[in-house]
Amino acid sequence: MDEVDTAILAALQDDARRTNKEIAQSLGIAPSTCHERTRSLVRRGVIRGFRAEVDLPALNRGVQALVSVQIRPLHRSVIDGFQDFASGRPEILSSYVLAGADDFVLHVAVQDLDHLHAFLVDRLSKRKEVAGFRTSVVYRQARATAVTALEAPGGG
Amino acid sequence: MDEVDTAILAALQDDARRTNKEIAQSLGIAPSTCHERTRSLVRRGVIRGFRAEVDLPALNRGVQALVSVQIRPLHRSVIDGFQDFASGRPEILSSYVLAGADDFVLHVAVQDLDHLHAFLVDRLSKRKEVAGFRTSVVYRQARATAVTALEAPGGG
DNA sequence: AGTGAAACGGATTGTGT
DNA sequence: ACACAATCCGTTTCACT
């Protein structure tokens, strides 16, 4: 992970369709070099994949919320079962399994507040393992443009 | 957003480097048709962009956490200022502005627990507007493979 | 809006330095 | 690691339906 790798990674996180030629030129290296570096990043697993990013409002998902959920009993089978449930629900973008007071956080995106309420009371509350939950509507979200490598844990 | 648009969207969310030819073939349509559909999705803003997805452990970011933060006073300028701070910190992947008891949730990814602690006590606690925070370490995360459109709010 | 074909350009590979 | 060149293949455009 030198400077060139980092720059390529930043470029592809910003726009995965940027051509190899363009990136090479912007970095002042040969296209063949840039190409091999990019292949290496994929081969080493630094790049997990290339994905299209969708606009949630355009898909009738103008309302987002983070839902903190407590699960009981806190057994592996129950946790796995709830995560399977979460993976199967179209409303849920991602789910986090946590340490601490909350066992799960669900990132949901739905049409409007009515549908959020319906999801919470008709779907989530119906689950036997759900001991409680707390909902926070998302006003705004900001994401890092490019995720960069941090210093090695030992070498920092 | 008909069936073809949805299928193209799903394919590109799964792998943005899938070729137009491949997608067209899998859907049983002509490459030129598929190409125009994809262009339309981008033009209409349904596709916000194409991004490389990175592997956090490969970038020395093996520890993730969600940090709920309370901010005071709750003025626009303070909220915007804190969000700017969040956008500038390399540890932070994304930040959410919320309704409810928590004003912010920060999704952070750092090398290890030592660095998480250091970020919390050296960076976050130092901010005057931070009235309190609660940290949940992430054990696991699951993301939806493809985000699909939901029924229109009025027509459902 | 969809199709087929033709032109264009970048990806990919191999060779040599 | 870099540069060059040559092939391959997908993208892109266009005329037609």
Coordinates of N, CA, C and O in Angstrom, one line a residue, chain B residues 3-127:
Chain B
E3 N -39.5 -3.9 -14.9 CA -38.8 -5.1 -14.6 C -37.3 -5.1 -15.1 O -36.4 -5.5 -14.4
V4 N -37.1 -4.6 -16.3 CA -35.8 -4.6 -16.9 C -34.9 -3.6 -16.1 O -33.7 -3.9 -15.8
D5 N -35.4 -2.4 -15.9 CA -34.6 -1.5 -15.1 C -34.2 -2.1 -13.7 O -33.0 -1.9 -13.3
T6 N -35.1 -2.7 -13.1 CA -34.8 -3.3 -11.8 C -33.7 -4.4 -11.9 O -32.8 -4.4 -11.0
A7 N -33.8 -5.2 -12.9 CA -32.8 -6.2 -13.1 C -31.4 -5.7 -13.4 O -30.4 -6.1 -12.9
I8 N -31.4 -4.6 -14.2 CA -30.1 -4.0 -14.6 C -29.5 -3.4 -13.3 O -28.3 -3.5 -13.0
L9 N -30.4 -2.7 -12.5 CA -30.0 -2.1 -11.3 C -29.4 -3.1 -10.3 O -28.3 -2.9 -9.7
A10 N -30.0 -4.3 -10.2 CA -29.6 -5.3 -9.3 C -28.2 -5.9 -9.8 O -27.3 -6.1 -9.0
A11 N -28.1 -6.0 -11.1 CA -26.8 -6.6 -11.6 C -25.7 -5.6 -11.4 O -24.6 -6.1 -11.0
L12 N -25.9 -4.3 -11.6 CA -24.8 -3.3 -11.4 C -24.5 -3.1 -9.9 O -23.4 -2.7 -9.6
Q13 N -25.5 -3.3 -9.1 CA -25.2 -3.2 -7.6 C -24.4 -4.3 -7.2 O -23.5 -4.2 -6.3
D14 N -24.6 -5.5 -7.8 CA -23.8 -6.7 -7.4 C -22.4 -6.6 -7.9 O -21.5 -6.9 -7.3
D15 N -22.3 -6.1 -9.2 CA -21.0 -6.0 -9.8 C -21.0 -5.0 -10.9 O -21.5 -5.3 -12.0
A16 N -20.5 -3.8 -10.6 CA -20.6 -2.7 -11.6 C -19.7 -2.9 -12.8 O -19.8 -2.2 -13.8
R17 N -18.8 -3.9 -12.8 CA -18.0 -4.2 -13.9 C -18.6 -5.3 -14.8 O -17.9 -5.7 -15.8
R18 N -19.7 -5.8 -14.4 CA -20.4 -6.7 -15.3 C -20.6 -6.0 -16.7 O -21.0 -4.8 -16.7
T19 N -20.3 -6.6 -17.8 CA -20.3 -5.9 -19.0 C -21.8 -5.8 -19.5 O -22.6 -6.6 -19.2
N20 N -22.0 -4.8 -20.3 CA -23.3 -4.5 -20.9 C -23.8 -5.7 -21.7 O -24.9 -6.1 -21.6
K21 N -22.8 -6.3 -22.4 CA -23.1 -7.5 -23.2 C -23.7 -8.6 -22.3 O -24.7 -9.2 -22.6
E22 N -23.0 -8.9 -21.2 CA -23.4 -10.0 -20.3 C -24.8 -9.7 -19.7 O -25.7 -10.6 -19.7
I23 N -25.0 -8.5 -19.2 CA -26.3 -8.2 -18.6 C -27.4 -8.3 -19.7 O -28.5 -8.9 -19.4
A24 N -27.2 -7.8 -20.9 CA -28.2 -7.9 -21.9 C -28.5 -9.3 -22.2 O -29.7 -9.7 -22.3
Q25 N -27.5 -10.1 -22.3 CA -27.7 -11.6 -22.6 C -28.5 -12.2 -21.5 O -29.5 -13.0 -21.7
S26 N -28.2 -11.9 -20.2 CA -28.9 -12.6 -19.1 C -30.3 -12.1 -19.0 O -31.2 -12.8 -18.5
L27 N -30.6 -11.0 -19.6 CA -32.0 -10.5 -19.6 C -32.8 -10.8 -20.8 O -34.0 -10.5 -20.9
G28 N -32.0 -11.3 -21.8 CA -32.7 -11.6 -23.1 C -33.1 -10.4 -23.9 O -34.1 -10.4 -24.6
I29 N -32.3 -9.3 -23.8 CA -32.5 -8.1 -24.6 C -31.2 -7.8 -25.4 O -30.2 -8.4 -25.1
A30 N -31.4 -6.9 -26.3 CA -30.2 -6.5 -27.2 C -29.3 -5.6 -26.4 O -29.7 -4.9 -25.5
P31 N -28.0 -5.8 -26.7 CA -27.0 -5.0 -26.0 C -27.3 -3.5 -26.1 O -27.1 -2.7 -25.1
S32 N -27.7 -3.0 -27.3 CA -28.0 -1.6 -27.4 C -29.2 -1.2 -26.6 O -29.1 -0.1 -26.0
T33 N -30.1 -2.0 -26.4 CA -31.3 -1.7 -25.5 C -30.8 -1.6 -24.1 O -31.1 -0.6 -23.4
C34 N -30.0 -2.6 -23.7 CA -29.5 -2.6 -22.3 C -28.7 -1.4 -22.0 O -28.8 -0.8 -21.0
H35 N -27.9 -1.0 -23.0 CA -27.0 0.1 -22.9 C -27.8 1.4 -22.7 O -27.5 2.2 -21.8
E36 N -28.9 1.6 -23.5 CA -29.7 2.8 -23.4 C -30.4 2.8 -22.0 O -30.5 3.9 -21.4
R37 N -30.9 1.7 -21.6 CA -31.5 1.6 -20.3 C -30.6 2.0 -19.1 O -31.0 2.8 -18.3
T38 N -29.4 1.5 -19.2 CA -28.4 1.9 -18.2 C -28.1 3.4 -18.2 O -28.0 4.0 -17.2
R39 N -27.9 3.9 -19.4 CA -27.7 5.3 -19.5 C -28.8 6.1 -18.9 O -28.6 7.1 -18.3
S40 N -30.0 5.6 -19.2 CA -31.2 6.3 -18.7 C -31.2 6.3 -17.1 O -31.6 7.3 -16.5
L41 N -30.8 5.2 -16.5 CA -30.8 5.1 -15.1 C -29.8 6.1 -14.5 O -30.0 6.7 -13.5
V42 N -28.7 6.3 -15.2 CA -27.7 7.3 -14.7 C -28.2 8.7 -14.9 O -28.1 9.5 -14.1
R43 N -28.8 8.9 -16.1 CA -29.3 10.2 -16.5 C -30.4 10.7 -15.5 O -30.5 11.8 -15.1
R44 N -31.3 9.7 -15.1 CA -32.4 10.0 -14.2 C -31.9 10.2 -12.8 O -32.7 10.5 -11.9
G45 N -30.7 9.8 -12.5 CA -30.2 9.9 -11.2 C -30.5 8.7 -10.3 O -30.3 8.8 -9.1
V46 N -31.1 7.7 -10.9 CA -31.3 6.5 -10.1 C -30.0 5.8 -9.6 O -29.9 5.4 -8.5
I47 N -29.1 5.8 -10.6 CA -27.7 5.4 -10.2 C -26.9 6.6 -9.9 O -26.8 7.5 -10.8
R48 N -26.4 6.7 -8.7 CA -25.7 7.9 -8.3 C -24.2 7.9 -8.7 O -23.5 8.9 -8.7
G49 N -23.7 6.7 -9.0 CA -22.3 6.5 -9.4 C -21.9 5.1 -9.2 O -22.6 4.2 -8.8
F50 N -20.6 4.9 -9.6 CA -20.0 3.5 -9.6 C -18.8 3.6 -8.7 O -17.9 4.5 -8.9
R51 N -18.7 2.8 -7.7 CA -17.7 2.9 -6.7 C -17.0 1.6 -6.4 O -17.6 0.5 -6.4
A52 N -15.7 1.7 -6.2 CA -15.0 0.5 -5.7 C -15.2 0.3 -4.2 O -15.2 1.3 -3.4
E53 N -15.5 -0.9 -3.8 CA -15.8 -1.2 -2.3 C -14.5 -1.8 -1.8 O -13.9 -2.7 -2.3
V54 N -14.0 -1.1 -0.7 CA -12.7 -1.6 -0.1 C -12.9 -2.6 1.1 O -14.0 -2.6 1.7
D55 N -11.9 -3.3 1.3 CA -11.9 -4.2 2.5 C -11.3 -3.5 3.7 O -10.1 -3.2 3.6
L56 N -12.1 -3.3 4.7 CA -11.6 -2.5 5.8 C -10.4 -3.2 6.5 O -9.4 -2.5 6.8
P57 N -10.4 -4.5 6.8 CA -9.2 -5.1 7.5 C -8.0 -4.9 6.6 O -6.9 -4.7 7.2
A58 N -8.1 -4.9 5.3 CA -6.9 -4.8 4.4 C -6.3 -3.4 4.5 O -5.2 -3.2 4.2
L59 N -7.1 -2.4 5.0 CA -6.6 -1.1 5.2 C -6.3 -0.7 6.6 O -6.3 0.4 7.1
N60 N -6.1 -1.8 7.4 CA -5.7 -1.6 8.8 C -6.9 -1.0 9.6 O -6.7 -0.1 10.4
R61 N -8.1 -1.4 9.3 CA -9.3 -0.9 9.9 C -10.2 -2.1 10.4 O -11.3 -2.2 10.1
G62 N -9.6 -2.9 11.2 CA -10.3 -4.2 11.6 C -11.3 -3.9 12.7 O -12.2 -4.8 12.9
V63 N -11.3 -2.8 13.3 CA -12.3 -2.5 14.4 C -13.3 -1.4 13.9 O -12.9 -0.3 13.6
Q64 N -14.6 -1.8 13.9 CA -15.6 -0.8 13.6 C -16.4 -0.5 14.9 O -16.6 -1.4 15.7
A65 N -17.0 0.7 14.9 CA -17.9 1.0 16.0 C -18.9 2.0 15.5 O -18.7 2.8 14.6
L66 N -20.1 2.0 16.2 CA -21.1 3.1 16.0 C -21.1 3.9 17.3 O -21.2 3.4 18.4
V67 N -20.9 5.2 17.1 CA -20.8 6.1 18.3 C -22.0 7.1 18.2 O -22.1 7.9 17.3
S68 N -22.9 7.0 19.2 CA -24.0 7.9 19.3 C -23.5 9.1 20.1 O -22.9 9.0 21.2
V69 N -23.8 10.3 19.5 CA -23.3 11.5 20.1 C -24.4 12.5 20.4 O -25.3 12.7 19.6
Q70 N -24.3 13.1 21.6 CA -25.2 14.2 21.9 C -24.5 15.5 21.8 O -23.4 15.7 22.3
I71 N -25.1 16.5 21.1 CA -24.5 17.8 20.8 C -25.3 18.9 21.5 O -26.5 18.9 21.6
R72 N -24.6 19.9 22.1 CA -25.2 21.0 22.7 C -24.4 22.3 22.5 O -23.2 22.2 22.6
P73 N -25.0 23.4 22.2 CA -26.5 23.6 21.9 C -26.9 23.0 20.6 O -26.0 22.9 19.7
L74 N -28.1 22.7 20.4 CA -28.6 22.1 19.2 C -29.0 23.1 18.1 O -30.1 23.2 17.7
H75 N -28.0 23.9 17.7 CA -28.2 24.9 16.7 C -27.7 24.5 15.4 O -26.7 23.6 15.3
R76 N -28.2 25.0 14.3 CA -27.8 24.7 13.0 C -26.2 24.8 12.8 O -25.6 23.9 12.3
S77 N -25.7 25.9 13.3 CA -24.3 26.2 13.1 C -23.5 25.1 13.9 O -22.4 24.7 13.4
V78 N -23.9 24.7 15.0 CA -23.2 23.7 15.8 C -23.3 22.3 15.1 O -22.3 21.6 15.0
I79 N -24.5 22.0 14.6 CA -24.7 20.7 13.9 C -23.8 20.7 12.7 O -23.1 19.7 12.4
D80 N -23.8 21.8 11.9 CA -23.0 21.8 10.7 C -21.5 21.8 11.0 O -20.8 21.1 10.3
G81 N -21.1 22.4 12.1 CA -19.7 22.4 12.5 C -19.3 21.0 12.9 O -18.2 20.6 12.5
F82 N -20.1 20.3 13.6 CA -19.7 19.0 14.0 C -19.7 18.0 12.8 O -18.8 17.2 12.7
Q83 N -20.6 18.3 11.9 CA -20.6 17.4 10.7 C -19.3 17.7 9.8 O -18.8 16.7 9.3
D84 N -18.9 18.9 9.8 CA -17.7 19.2 9.1 C -16.5 18.5 9.8 O -15.6 17.9 9.1
F85 N -16.5 18.6 11.1 CA -15.5 17.8 11.8 C -15.5 16.4 11.5 O -14.4 15.8 11.2
A86 N -16.7 15.8 11.5 CA -16.8 14.3 11.2 C -16.3 14.0 9.7 O -15.6 13.0 9.5
S87 N -16.6 14.9 8.8 CA -16.2 14.7 7.4 C -14.7 14.7 7.3 O -14.1 14.1 6.4
G88 N -14.0 15.5 8.2 CA -12.6 15.6 8.1 C -11.8 14.6 8.8 O -10.6 14.4 8.5
R89 N -12.4 13.8 9.7 CA -11.7 12.8 10.4 C -11.5 11.5 9.6 O -12.5 11.0 9.1
P90 N -10.3 11.1 9.4 CA -10.1 9.9 8.6 C -10.7 8.6 9.2 O -11.0 7.7 8.5
E91 N -10.9 8.6 10.5 CA -11.5 7.4 11.2 C -12.9 7.2 10.9 O -13.4 6.1 11.0
I92 N -13.6 8.3 10.4 CA -15.1 8.2 10.3 C -15.5 7.8 8.8 O -15.1 8.5 7.9
L93 N -16.2 6.8 8.7 CA -16.7 6.3 7.4 C -17.9 7.1 7.0 O -18.1 7.5 5.8
S94 N -18.9 7.3 7.9 CA -20.1 8.1 7.6 C -20.7 8.6 8.9 O -20.4 8.1 10.0
S95 N -21.4 9.7 8.8 CA -22.1 10.2 9.9 C -23.6 10.5 9.6 O -23.9 10.8 8.5
Y96 N -24.4 10.2 10.6 CA -25.8 10.4 10.4 C -26.3 11.5 11.4 O -25.9 11.5 12.6
V97 N -27.1 12.4 10.9 CA -27.8 13.4 11.8 C -29.2 12.8 12.0 O -29.9 12.5 11.1
L98 N -29.5 12.8 13.3 CA -30.7 12.0 13.7 C -31.7 12.9 14.5 O -31.4 13.9 15.1
A99 N -33.0 12.4 14.4 CA -34.0 12.9 15.3 C -34.0 12.0 16.5 O -33.7 10.8 16.4
G100 N -34.3 12.5 17.7 CA -34.4 11.7 18.9 C -33.3 12.0 19.9 O -32.7 13.1 19.9
A101 N -33.1 11.0 20.8 CA -32.2 11.2 21.9 C -30.8 11.5 21.5 O -30.0 12.2 22.1
D102 N -30.3 10.8 20.4 CA -29.0 11.0 19.9 C -29.1 11.9 18.7 O -29.9 11.8 17.9
D103 N -28.1 12.9 18.7 CA -28.1 13.8 17.6 C -27.3 13.4 16.4 O -27.6 13.7 15.3
F104 N -26.3 12.6 16.7 CA -25.4 12.0 15.6 C -25.1 10.5 15.9 O -25.1 10.1 17.0
V105 N -24.9 9.8 14.8 CA -24.3 8.5 14.9 C -23.1 8.5 14.0 O -23.2 8.9 12.8
L106 N -21.9 8.2 14.5 CA -20.7 8.1 13.7 C -20.3 6.7 13.5 O -20.3 5.9 14.4
H107 N -20.1 6.3 12.2 CA -19.6 5.0 11.9 C -18.1 5.1 11.7 O -17.6 5.7 10.8
V108 N -17.4 4.5 12.7 CA -15.9 4.7 12.6 C -15.3 3.3 12.4 O -15.8 2.3 12.7
A109 N -14.1 3.4 11.8 CA -13.3 2.1 11.5 C -11.9 2.5 11.7 O -11.3 3.3 11.1
V110 N -11.3 1.8 12.7 CA -9.9 2.1 13.1 C -9.1 0.8 13.2 O -9.7 -0.3 13.1
Q111 N -7.8 0.9 13.5 CA -6.9 -0.3 13.6 C -7.3 -1.3 14.6 O -7.4 -2.5 14.4
D112 N -7.5 -0.8 15.8 CA -7.7 -1.7 17.0 C -8.4 -0.9 18.1 O -8.7 0.3 17.9
L113 N -8.7 -1.6 19.2 CA -9.4 -0.9 20.3 C -8.6 0.2 20.9 O -9.2 1.2 21.4
D114 N -7.3 0.1 20.9 CA -6.5 1.2 21.4 C -6.7 2.5 20.6 O -6.9 3.6 21.2
H115 N -6.8 2.4 19.3 CA -7.0 3.5 18.4 C -8.4 4.0 18.6 O -8.7 5.2 18.4
L116 N -9.4 3.1 18.8 CA -10.7 3.5 19.0 C -10.8 4.4 20.3 O -11.4 5.5 20.3
H117 N -10.2 3.9 21.3 CA -10.2 4.7 22.6 C -9.5 6.0 22.4 O -10.0 7.0 22.9
A118 N -8.4 6.0 21.7 CA -7.7 7.3 21.5 C -8.5 8.3 20.7 O -8.6 9.5 21.0
F119 N -9.2 7.8 19.7 CA -10.1 8.7 18.9 C -11.2 9.3 19.8 O -11.5 10.5 19.8
L120 N -11.8 8.4 20.7 CA -12.9 8.9 21.5 C -12.4 9.9 22.5 O -13.1 11.0 22.7
V121 N -11.3 9.6 23.2 CA -10.9 10.5 24.3 C -10.0 11.7 23.8 O -10.1 12.8 24.4
D122 N -9.3 11.5 22.7 CA -8.4 12.6 22.2 C -9.1 13.5 21.2 O -8.7 14.7 21.1
R123 N -10.0 12.9 20.4 CA -10.6 13.7 19.3 C -12.0 14.1 19.7 O -12.4 15.3 19.7
L124 N -12.8 13.1 19.9 CA -14.3 13.4 20.1 C -14.5 14.2 21.4 O -15.2 15.2 21.4
S125 N -13.9 13.7 22.5 CA -14.2 14.4 23.8 C -13.7 15.8 23.8 O -14.2 16.6 24.6
K126 N -12.7 16.1 23.0 CA -12.1 17.4 23.0 C -13.1 18.5 22.4 O -12.9 19.7 22.7
R127 N -14.0 18.0 21.7 CA -15.0 19.0 21.0 C -15.9 19.6 22.1 O -16.6 18.8 22.8

